Coordinates of C-alpha atoms in Angstrom, one line a residue:
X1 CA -132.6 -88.6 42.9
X2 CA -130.5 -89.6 45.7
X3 CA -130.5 -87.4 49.1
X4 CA -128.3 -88.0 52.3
X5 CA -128.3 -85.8 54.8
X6 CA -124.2 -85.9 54.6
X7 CA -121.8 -87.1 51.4
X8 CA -118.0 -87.8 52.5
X9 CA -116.0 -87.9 49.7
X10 CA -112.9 -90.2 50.2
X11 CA -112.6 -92.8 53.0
X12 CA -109.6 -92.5 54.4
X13 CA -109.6 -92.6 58.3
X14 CA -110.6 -88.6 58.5
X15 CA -113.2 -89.4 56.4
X16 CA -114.4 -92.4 58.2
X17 CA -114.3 -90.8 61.5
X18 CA -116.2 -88.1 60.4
X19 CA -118.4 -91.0 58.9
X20 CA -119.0 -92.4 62.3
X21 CA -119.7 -89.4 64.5
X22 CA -122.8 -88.4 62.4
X23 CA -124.4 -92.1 61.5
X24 CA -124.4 -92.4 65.5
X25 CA -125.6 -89.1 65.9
X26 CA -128.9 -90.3 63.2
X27 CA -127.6 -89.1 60.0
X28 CA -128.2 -90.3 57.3
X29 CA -124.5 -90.9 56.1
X30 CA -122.5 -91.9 52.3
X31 CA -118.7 -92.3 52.1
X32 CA -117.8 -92.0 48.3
X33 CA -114.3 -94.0 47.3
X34 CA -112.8 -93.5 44.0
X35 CA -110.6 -96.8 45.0
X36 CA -111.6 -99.9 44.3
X37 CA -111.0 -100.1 48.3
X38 CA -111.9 -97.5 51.1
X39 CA -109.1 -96.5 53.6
X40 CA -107.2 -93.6 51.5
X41 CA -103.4 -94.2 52.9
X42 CA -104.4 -96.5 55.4
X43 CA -105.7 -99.4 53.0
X44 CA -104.2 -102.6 52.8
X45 CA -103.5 -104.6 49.5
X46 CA -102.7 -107.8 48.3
X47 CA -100.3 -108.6 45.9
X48 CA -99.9 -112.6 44.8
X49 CA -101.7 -113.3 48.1
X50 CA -99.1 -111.5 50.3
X51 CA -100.9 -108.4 52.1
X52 CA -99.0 -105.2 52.2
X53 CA -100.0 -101.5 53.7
X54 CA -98.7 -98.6 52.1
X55 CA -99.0 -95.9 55.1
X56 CA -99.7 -97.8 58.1
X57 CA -96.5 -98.7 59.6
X58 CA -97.1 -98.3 63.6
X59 CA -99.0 -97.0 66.0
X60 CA -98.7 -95.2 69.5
X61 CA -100.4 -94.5 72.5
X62 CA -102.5 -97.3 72.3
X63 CA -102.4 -98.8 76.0
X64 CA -105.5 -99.1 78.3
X65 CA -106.1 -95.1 79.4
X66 CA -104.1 -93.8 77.0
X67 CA -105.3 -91.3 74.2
X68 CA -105.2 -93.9 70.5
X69 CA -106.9 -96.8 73.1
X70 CA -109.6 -93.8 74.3
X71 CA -110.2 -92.7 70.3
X72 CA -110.7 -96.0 69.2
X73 CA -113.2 -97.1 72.5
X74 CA -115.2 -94.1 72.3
X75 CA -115.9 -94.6 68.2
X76 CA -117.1 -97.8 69.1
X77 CA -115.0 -100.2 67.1
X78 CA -112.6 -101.3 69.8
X79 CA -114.2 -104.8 69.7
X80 CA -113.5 -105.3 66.3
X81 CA -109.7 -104.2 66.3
X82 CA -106.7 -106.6 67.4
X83 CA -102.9 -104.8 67.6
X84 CA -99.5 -106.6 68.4
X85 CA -97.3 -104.4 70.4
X86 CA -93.8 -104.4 68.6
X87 CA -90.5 -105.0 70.2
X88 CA -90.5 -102.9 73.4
X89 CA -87.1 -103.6 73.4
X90 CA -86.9 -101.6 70.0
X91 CA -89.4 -100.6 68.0
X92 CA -87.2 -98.2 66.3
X93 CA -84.0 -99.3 65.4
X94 CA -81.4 -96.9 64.0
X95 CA -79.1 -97.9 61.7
X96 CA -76.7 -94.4 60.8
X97 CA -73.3 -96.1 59.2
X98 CA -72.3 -98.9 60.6
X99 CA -73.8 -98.1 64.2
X100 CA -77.4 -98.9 65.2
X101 CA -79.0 -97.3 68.2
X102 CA -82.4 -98.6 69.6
X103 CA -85.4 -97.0 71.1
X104 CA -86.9 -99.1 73.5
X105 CA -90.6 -98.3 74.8
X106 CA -90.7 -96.1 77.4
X107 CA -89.2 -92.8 78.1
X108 CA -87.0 -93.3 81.6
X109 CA -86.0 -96.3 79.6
X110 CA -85.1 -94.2 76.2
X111 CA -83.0 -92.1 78.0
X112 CA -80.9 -94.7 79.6
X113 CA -80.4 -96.1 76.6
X114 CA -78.9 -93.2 75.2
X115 CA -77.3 -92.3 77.6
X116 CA -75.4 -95.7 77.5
X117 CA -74.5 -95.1 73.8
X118 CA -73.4 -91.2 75.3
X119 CA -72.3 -91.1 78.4
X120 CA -71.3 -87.3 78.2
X121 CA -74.8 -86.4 77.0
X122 CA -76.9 -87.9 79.7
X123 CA -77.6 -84.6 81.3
X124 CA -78.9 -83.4 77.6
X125 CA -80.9 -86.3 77.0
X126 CA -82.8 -86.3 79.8
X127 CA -83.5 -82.4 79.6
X128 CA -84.1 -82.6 76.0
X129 CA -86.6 -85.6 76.0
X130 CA -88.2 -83.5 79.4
X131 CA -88.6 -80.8 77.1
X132 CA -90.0 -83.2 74.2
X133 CA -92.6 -84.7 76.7
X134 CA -93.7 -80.8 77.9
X135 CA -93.9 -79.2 74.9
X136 CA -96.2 -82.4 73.2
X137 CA -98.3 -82.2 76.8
X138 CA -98.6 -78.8 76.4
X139 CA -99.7 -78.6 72.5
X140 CA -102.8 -80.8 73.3
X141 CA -103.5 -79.2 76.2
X142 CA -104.1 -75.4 74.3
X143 CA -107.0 -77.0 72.7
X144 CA -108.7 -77.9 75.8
X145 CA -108.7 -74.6 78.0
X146 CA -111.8 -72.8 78.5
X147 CA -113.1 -69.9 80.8
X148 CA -111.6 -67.2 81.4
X149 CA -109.2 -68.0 84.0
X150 CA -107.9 -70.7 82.0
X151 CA -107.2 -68.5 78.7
X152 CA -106.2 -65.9 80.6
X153 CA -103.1 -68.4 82.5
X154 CA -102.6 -69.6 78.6
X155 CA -99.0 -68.1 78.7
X156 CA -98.3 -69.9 82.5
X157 CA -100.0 -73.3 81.2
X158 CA -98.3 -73.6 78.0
X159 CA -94.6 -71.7 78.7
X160 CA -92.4 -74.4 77.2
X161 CA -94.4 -74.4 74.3
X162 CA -94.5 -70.9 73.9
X163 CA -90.7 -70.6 74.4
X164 CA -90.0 -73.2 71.3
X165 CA -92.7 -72.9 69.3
X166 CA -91.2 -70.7 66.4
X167 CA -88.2 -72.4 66.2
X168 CA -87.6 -75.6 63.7
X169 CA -86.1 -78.9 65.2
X170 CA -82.6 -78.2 64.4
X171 CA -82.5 -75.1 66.4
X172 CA -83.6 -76.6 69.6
X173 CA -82.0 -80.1 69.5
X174 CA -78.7 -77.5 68.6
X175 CA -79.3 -75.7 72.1
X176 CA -79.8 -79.0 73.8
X177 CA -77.4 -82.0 72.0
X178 CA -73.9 -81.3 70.8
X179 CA -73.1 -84.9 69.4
X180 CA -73.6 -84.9 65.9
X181 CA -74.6 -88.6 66.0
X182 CA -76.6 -88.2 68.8
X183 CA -78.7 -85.6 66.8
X184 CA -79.4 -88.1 63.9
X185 CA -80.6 -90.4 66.5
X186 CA -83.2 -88.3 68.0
X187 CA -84.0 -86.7 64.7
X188 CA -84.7 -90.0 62.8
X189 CA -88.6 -89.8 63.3
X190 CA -88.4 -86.4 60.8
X191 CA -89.3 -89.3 58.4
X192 CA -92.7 -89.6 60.3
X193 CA -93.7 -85.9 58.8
X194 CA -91.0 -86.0 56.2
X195 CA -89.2 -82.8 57.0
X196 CA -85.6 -82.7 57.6
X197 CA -84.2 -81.0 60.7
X198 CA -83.6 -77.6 59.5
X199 CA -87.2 -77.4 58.4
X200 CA -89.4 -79.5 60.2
X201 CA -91.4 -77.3 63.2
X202 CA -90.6 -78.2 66.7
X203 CA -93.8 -78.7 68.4
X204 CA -95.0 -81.4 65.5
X205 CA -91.8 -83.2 65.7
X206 CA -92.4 -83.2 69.8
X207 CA -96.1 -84.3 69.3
X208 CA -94.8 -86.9 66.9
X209 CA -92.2 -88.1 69.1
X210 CA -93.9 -88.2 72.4
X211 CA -96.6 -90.2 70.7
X212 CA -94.2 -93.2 70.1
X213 CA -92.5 -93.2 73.8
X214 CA -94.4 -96.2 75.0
X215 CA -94.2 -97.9 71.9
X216 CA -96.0 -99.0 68.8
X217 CA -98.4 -101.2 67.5
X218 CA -99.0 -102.9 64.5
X219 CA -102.9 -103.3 63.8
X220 CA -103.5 -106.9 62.6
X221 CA -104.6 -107.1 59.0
X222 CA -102.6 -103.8 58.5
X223 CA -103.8 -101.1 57.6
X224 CA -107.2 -102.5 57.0
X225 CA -107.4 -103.8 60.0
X226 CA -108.2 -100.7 61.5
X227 CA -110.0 -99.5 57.7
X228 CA -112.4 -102.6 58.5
X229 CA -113.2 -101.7 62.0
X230 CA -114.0 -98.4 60.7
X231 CA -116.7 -99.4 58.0
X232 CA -118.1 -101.5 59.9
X233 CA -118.8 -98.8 62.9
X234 CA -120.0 -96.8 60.1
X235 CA -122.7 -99.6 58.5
X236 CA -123.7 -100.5 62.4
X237 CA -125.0 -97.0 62.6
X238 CA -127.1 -97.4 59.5
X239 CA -124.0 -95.5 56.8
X240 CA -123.0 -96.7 53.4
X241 CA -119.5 -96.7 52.4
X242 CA -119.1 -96.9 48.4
X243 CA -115.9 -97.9 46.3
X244 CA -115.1 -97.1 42.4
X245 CA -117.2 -94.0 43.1
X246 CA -115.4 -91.1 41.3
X247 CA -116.6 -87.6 42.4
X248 CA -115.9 -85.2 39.3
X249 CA -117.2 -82.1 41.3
X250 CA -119.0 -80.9 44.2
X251 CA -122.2 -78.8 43.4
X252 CA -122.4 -75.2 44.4
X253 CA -125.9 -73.2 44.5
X254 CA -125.4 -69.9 46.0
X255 CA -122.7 -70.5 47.8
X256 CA -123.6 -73.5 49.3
X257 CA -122.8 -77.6 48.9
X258 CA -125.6 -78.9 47.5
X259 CA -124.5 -81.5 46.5
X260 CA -121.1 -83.9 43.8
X261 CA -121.8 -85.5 40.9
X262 CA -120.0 -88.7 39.7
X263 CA -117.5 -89.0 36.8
X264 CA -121.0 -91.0 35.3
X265 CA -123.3 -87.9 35.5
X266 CA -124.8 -89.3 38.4
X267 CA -126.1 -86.7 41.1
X268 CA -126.2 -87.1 44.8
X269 CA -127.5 -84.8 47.5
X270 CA -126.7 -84.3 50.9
X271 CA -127.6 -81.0 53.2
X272 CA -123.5 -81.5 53.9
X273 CA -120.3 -82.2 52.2
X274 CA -117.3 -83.2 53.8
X275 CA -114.0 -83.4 52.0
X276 CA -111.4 -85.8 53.0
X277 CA -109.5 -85.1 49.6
X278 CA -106.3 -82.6 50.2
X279 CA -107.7 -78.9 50.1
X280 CA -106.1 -78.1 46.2
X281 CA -108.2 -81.2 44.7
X282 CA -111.3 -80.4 46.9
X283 CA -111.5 -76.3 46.1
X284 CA -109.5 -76.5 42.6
X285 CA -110.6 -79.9 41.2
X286 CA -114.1 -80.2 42.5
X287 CA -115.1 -77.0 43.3
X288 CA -113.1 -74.6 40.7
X289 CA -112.0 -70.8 41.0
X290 CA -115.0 -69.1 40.0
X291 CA -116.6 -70.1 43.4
X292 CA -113.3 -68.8 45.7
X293 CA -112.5 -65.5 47.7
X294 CA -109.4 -63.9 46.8
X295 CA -108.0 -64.6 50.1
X296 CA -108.4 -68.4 49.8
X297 CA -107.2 -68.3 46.2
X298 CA -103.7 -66.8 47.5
X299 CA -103.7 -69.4 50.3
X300 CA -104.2 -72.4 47.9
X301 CA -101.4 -70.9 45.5
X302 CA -98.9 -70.4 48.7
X303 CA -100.2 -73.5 49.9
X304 CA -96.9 -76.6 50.0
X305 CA -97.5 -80.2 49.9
X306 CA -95.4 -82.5 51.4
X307 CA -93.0 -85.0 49.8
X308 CA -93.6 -87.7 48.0
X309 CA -93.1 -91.5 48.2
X310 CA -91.3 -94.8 46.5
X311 CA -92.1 -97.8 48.2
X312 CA -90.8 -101.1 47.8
X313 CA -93.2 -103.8 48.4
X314 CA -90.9 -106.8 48.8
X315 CA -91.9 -110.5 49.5
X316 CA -88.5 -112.8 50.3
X317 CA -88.6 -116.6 50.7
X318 CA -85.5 -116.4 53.5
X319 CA -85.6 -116.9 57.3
X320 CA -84.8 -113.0 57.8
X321 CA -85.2 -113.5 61.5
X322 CA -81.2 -114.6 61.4
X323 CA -80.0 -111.2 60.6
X324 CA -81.6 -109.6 63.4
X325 CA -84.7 -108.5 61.5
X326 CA -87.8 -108.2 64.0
X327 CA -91.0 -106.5 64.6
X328 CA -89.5 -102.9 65.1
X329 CA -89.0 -100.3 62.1
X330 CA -85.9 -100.0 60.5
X331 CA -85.0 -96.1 59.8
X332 CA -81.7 -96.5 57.9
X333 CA -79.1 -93.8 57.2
X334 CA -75.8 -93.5 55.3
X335 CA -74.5 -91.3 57.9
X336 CA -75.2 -88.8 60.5
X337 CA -76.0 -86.1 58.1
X338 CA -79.3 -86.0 58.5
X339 CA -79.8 -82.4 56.7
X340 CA -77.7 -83.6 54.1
X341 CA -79.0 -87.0 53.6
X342 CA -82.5 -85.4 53.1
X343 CA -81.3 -83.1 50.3
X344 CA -79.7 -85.7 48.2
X345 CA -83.3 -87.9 48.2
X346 CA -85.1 -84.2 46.7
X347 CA -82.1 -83.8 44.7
X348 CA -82.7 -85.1 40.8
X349 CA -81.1 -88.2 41.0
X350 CA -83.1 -90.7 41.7
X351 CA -82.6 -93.4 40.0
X352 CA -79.2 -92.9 39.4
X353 CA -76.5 -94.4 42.6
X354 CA -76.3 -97.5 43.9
X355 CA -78.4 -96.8 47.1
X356 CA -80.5 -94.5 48.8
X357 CA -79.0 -92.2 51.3
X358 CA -81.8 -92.9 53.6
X359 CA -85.2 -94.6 54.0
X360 CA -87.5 -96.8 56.4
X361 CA -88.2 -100.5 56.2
X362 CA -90.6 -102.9 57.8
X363 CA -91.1 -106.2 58.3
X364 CA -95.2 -106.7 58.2
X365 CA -95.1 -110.3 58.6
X366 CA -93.1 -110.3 61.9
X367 CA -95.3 -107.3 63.1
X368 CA -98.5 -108.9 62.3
X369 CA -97.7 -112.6 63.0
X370 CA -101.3 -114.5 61.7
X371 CA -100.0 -112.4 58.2
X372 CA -97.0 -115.1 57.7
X373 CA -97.2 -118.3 56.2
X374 CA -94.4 -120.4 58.0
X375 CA -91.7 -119.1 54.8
X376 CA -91.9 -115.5 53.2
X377 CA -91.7 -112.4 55.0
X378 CA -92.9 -109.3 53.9
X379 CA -91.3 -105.7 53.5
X380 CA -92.3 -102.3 53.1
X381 CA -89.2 -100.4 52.3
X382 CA -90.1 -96.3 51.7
X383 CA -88.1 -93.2 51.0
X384 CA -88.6 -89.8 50.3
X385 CA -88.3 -88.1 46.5
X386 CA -89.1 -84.2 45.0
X387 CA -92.6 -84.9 42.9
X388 CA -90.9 -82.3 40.3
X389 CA -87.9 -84.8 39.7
X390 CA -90.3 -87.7 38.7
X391 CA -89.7 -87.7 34.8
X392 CA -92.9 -87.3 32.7
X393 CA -93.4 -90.8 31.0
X394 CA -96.1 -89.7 28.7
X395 CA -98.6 -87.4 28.2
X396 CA -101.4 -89.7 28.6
X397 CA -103.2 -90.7 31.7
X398 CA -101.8 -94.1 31.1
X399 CA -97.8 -93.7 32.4
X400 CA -96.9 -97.2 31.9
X401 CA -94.5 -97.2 29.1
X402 CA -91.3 -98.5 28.3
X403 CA -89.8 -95.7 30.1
X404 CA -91.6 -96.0 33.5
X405 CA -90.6 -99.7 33.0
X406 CA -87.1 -98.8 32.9
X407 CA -87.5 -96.2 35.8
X408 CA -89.1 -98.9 38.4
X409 CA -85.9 -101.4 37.7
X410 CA -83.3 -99.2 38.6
X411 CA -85.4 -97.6 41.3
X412 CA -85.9 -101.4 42.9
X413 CA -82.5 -102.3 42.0
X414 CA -81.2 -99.2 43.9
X415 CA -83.5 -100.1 46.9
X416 CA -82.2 -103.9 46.8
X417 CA -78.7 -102.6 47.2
X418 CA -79.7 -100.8 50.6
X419 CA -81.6 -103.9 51.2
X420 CA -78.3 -106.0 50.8
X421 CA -76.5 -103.9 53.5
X422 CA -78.8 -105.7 56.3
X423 CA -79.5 -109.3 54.5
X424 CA -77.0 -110.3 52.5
X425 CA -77.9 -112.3 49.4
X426 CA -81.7 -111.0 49.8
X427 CA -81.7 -110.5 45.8
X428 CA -81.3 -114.0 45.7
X429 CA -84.7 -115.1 47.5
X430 CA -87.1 -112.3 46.0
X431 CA -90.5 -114.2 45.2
X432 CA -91.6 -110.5 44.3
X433 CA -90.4 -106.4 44.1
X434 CA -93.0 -103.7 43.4
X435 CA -92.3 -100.7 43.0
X436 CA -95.3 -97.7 44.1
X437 CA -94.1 -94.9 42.7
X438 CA -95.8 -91.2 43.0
X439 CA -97.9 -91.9 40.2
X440 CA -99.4 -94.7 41.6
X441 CA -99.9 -92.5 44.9
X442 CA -102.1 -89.9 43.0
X443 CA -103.8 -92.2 40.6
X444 CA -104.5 -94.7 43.9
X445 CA -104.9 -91.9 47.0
X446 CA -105.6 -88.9 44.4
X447 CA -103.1 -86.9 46.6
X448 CA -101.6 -83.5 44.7
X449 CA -98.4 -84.8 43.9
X450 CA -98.9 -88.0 45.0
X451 CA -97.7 -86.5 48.8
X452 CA -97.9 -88.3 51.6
X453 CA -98.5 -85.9 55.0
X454 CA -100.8 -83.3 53.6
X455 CA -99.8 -80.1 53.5
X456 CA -96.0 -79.4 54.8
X457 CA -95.6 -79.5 58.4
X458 CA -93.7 -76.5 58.6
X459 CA -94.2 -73.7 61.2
X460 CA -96.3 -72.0 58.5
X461 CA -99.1 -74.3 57.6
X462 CA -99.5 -75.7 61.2
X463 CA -101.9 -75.0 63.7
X464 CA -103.6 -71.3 63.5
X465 CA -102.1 -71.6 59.7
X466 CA -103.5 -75.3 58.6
X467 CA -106.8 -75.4 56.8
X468 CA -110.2 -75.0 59.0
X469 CA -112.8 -77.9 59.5
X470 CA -115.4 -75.5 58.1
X471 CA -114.8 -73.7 54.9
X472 CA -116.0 -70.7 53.3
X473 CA -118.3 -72.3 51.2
X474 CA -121.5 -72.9 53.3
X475 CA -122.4 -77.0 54.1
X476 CA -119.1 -77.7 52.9
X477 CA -116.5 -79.2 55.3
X478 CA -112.9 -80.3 55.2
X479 CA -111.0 -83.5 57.0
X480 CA -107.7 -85.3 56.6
X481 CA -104.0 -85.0 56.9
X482 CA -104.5 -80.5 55.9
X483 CA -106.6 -79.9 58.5
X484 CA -105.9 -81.0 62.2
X485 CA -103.0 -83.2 62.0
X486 CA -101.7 -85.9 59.7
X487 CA -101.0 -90.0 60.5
X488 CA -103.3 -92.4 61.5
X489 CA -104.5 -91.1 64.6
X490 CA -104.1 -87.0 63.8
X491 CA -106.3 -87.7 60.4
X492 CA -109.1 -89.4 62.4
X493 CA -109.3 -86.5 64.8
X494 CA -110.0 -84.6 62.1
X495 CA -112.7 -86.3 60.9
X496 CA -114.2 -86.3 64.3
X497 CA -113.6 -82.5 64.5
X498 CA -115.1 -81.6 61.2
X499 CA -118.5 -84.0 62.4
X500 CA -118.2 -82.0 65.6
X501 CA -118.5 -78.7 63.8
X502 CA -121.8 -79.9 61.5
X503 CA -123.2 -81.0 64.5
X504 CA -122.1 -77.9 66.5
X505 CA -120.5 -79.4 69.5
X506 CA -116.8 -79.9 70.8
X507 CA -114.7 -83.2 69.8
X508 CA -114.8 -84.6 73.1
X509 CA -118.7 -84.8 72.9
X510 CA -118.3 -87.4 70.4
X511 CA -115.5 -90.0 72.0
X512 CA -118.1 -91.5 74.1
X513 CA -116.8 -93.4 77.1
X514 CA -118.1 -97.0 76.5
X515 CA -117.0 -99.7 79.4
X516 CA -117.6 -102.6 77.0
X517 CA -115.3 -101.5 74.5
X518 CA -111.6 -103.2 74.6
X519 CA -109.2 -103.5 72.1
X520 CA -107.4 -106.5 72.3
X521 CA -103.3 -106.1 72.5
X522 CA -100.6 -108.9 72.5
X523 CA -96.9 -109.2 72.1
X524 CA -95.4 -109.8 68.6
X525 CA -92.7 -111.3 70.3
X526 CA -94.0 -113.2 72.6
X527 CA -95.5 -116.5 71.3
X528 CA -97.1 -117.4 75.1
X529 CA -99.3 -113.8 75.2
X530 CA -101.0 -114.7 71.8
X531 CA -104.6 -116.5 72.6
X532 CA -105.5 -120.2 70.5
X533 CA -107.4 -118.8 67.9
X534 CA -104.3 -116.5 66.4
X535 CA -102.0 -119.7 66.6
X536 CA -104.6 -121.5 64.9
X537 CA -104.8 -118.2 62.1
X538 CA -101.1 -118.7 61.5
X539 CA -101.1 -122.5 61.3
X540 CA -103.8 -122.0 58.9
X541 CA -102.2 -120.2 56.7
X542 CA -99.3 -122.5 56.9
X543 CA -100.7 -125.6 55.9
X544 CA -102.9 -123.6 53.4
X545 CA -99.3 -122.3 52.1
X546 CA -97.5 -125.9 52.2

């Protein structure tokens, strides 16, 4: 019989914060993976030797002081992480029509940019991106306030957030912005909670926002890069992370996690469980009804997930540097109708049309420069679908008939078109097209419809209405993108919450200042910033190519 004094089931970064926190604090600590790789959405994958991420696409906040640079330093694996800032000309660049609008790093110089493109509105931007700023400063500071004077002066402390806080993004930005192209522009990071305007809740959209405005970073390796860092904080501090480990349910004694047992029979105990699956699998799936209150029961069946994915992972034998293509995100619309737009991708049709009415493309190998080998480049092309207009393909757990077969060509050929619109001829120098669909999402991530934030991010399920680190069931916690906060950064908080809570102390108790931890940052565009040993990665991988 196996005993650990905590079993995480699922590794991806909530989980493996949560991981870290309580091998440093002497636990005795298993991460269980169902993948044949840990990392949840944050794993990277190779396909013909070119490495593609699936839901790592940038990161923010990550200069010396700030917040990402503070989490990842005081987890102890900043030594063992290397990140290429992208373009801080653009990061973003918005391509609405036949217009393109950049967001540069830096908020003074986001608003002049802007402001160039809409000279009438420069009084609105810079109020509305003031407001943005407060309302994101404000959100994380509610957390932090303690005492009685300081909860008392909550209303004076937090009054921009408390004046917007109910209303969804396309209420404010309507008070602030009259352009109508000017609202797609600042709305065009909806895609990074996958809300449209009309729905998605103010202060997230804010926190979101404010988190990009002095840029992003790419981690190097992807995805994994930071997965790697992770796994290895967690084995330093004497944890075990296992892969192809399928939990088939969590044991219950009265009331209380005693311990999961394996799809093989195999049992494991621990004196705590931590969930980083999404709340429906952990309470439905492993857990089951019969152990449930009522009142959790009707928040579970009320209980949205967010939207699902298609990705395209591309590979194109073409020097895609002469159509402008750099290391900044592409966020691509037909037109400015960003409500609109939205609808059509969760209308029924998708694989009919030539082209998608919106979506979000990267080029990895120009983000993470070791990555490319002197001649293809690498894409991640996503957009948004309805899980309930996926057709059915079989009844069986194996989907890959003639059918889905048929489904992935017109979907790729759809997304090639969009594609087309930016490099011409790119059909004509694909070395490879593969198509992730929302089946592969729950039958890779085991997400509830193969969704991709969590729960919804609307005003609902946020906040004082998301789901608690600690659940009703005693010894049994919950992480991830449902709890805290999703992305990279939001989900590893959560982890580091939910350990805080087992080990009955506050967040901040576990981001231990450490002096000798540095992550190392250079310039994707800047060949002269990068040290000898990542010219010598890429020439490898060159002449290993050639």
């Amino acid at each position: 019989m196996e005993e650990f004094d905590s079993v995480i089931i699922g590794s991806g970064v909530g989980g493996l914060g949560t991981a870290i926190c309580l091998a440093r604090a002497g636990q005795k600590v298993l991460v269980l993976e169902q993948h044949y790789v840990p990392g949840g959405w944050s794993h990277s994958f190779t396909l013909k030797g070119q490495r593609f991420s699936p839901g790592v696409h940038y990161v923010g906040l990550l200069d010396e002081g700030q917040s990402t640079n503070k989490l990842y330093r005081g987890l102890g694996i900043a030594n063992d992480m290397v990140f290429f800032r992208m373009n801080k000309n653009a990061f973003e660049h918005c391509l609405i029509g036949d217009k393109t609008f950049d967001f540069p790093a830096g908020i003074d110089n986001l608003k002049e940019t802007l402001s160039a493109h809409f000279p009438s509105e420069k009084k609105n931007i810079n109020e509305y991106l003031t407001l943005v700023e407060r309302v994101s400063y404000e959100l994380q500071l509610i957390p932090k306030l303690k005492g009685w004077w300081q909860k008392i002066t909550v209303p004076f402390r937090t009054k921009h957030f408390g004046k917007f806080a109910l209303f969804p993004l396309k209420k404010v930005i309507g008070w602030h912005i009259k352009n109508p192209m000017l609202k797609a522009v600042l709305n065009i990071q909806c895609g990074d909670h996958g809300l449209s305007p009309n729905r998605a809740c103010f202060p997230v959209h804010c926190s979101v926002m404010s988190h990009y405005f002095d840029g992003g970073f790419y981690p190097m390796g992807g995805g994994g890069g930071i997965v790697k860092a992770m796994t290895n904080g967690i084995k330093r501090h004497g944890g075990e992370v296992r892969v192809e480990q399928n939990v088939k349910k969590i044991i219950i004694e009265n009331n209380k996690a005693i311990g999961v047992q394996l799809e093989n029979g195999h049992q494991i105990f621990a004196k705590n469980i931590i969930s980083n699956a999404d709340p429906s699998i952990t309470y439905l799936k492993l857990i089951g009804k019969e152990y449930l209150s009522n009142s959790l029961l009707k928040k579970l069946q009320k209980t949205k997930y967010s939207v699902t994915s298609l990705i395209l992972f591309l590979t194109l034998d073409l020097d895609v540097t002469r159509y402008g293509i750099d290391s900044g995100n592409m966020w691509v619309m037909k037109d400015e109708n960003d409500d609109a737009n939205f609808e059509d991708l969760m209308s029924d049709t998708i694989a009919d049309g030539d082209s998608f009415p919106a979506l979000f493309m990267s080029c990895t190998t120009l983000k993470d420069p070791p990555s490319f080998n002197g001649r293809y480049h690498n894409f991640e092309i996503v957009t948004y679908v309805n899980y309930e207009h996926i057709p059915n393909f079989s009844d069986t757990e194996d989907y890959h008939n003639e059918e889905y077969i048929a489904f992935k060509e017109k979907v790729i050929e759809k997304f090639m078109n969009n594609v087309e619109k930016i490099i011409p001829d790119a059909k004509k120098h694909i070395i490879q097209a593969e198509l992730g669909t929302p089946k592969t999402n729950e039958f890779y991530i085991n997400s509830t419809n193969g969704n991709v934030y969590g729960t919804e991010k609307t005003l609902n399920q946020v906040g004082p209405f998301s789901f608690k680190n600690k659940s009703e069931i005693e010894n049994l916690h919950l992480c991830g993108a449902c709890t805290l906060s999703h992305g990279v950064t939001g989900a590893t908080y959560s982890g580091i919450a939910a350990a805080a809570s087992i080990l009955k102390c506050t967040s901040d108790d576990l981001i231990i200042e450490d002096a000798d931890q540095k992550i190392r940052i250079y310039d994707a565009e800047d060949k002269s910033t990068w040290p000898d040993w990542v010219h010598t990665k890429r020439t490898d991988k060159i002449r290993k190519f050639v």
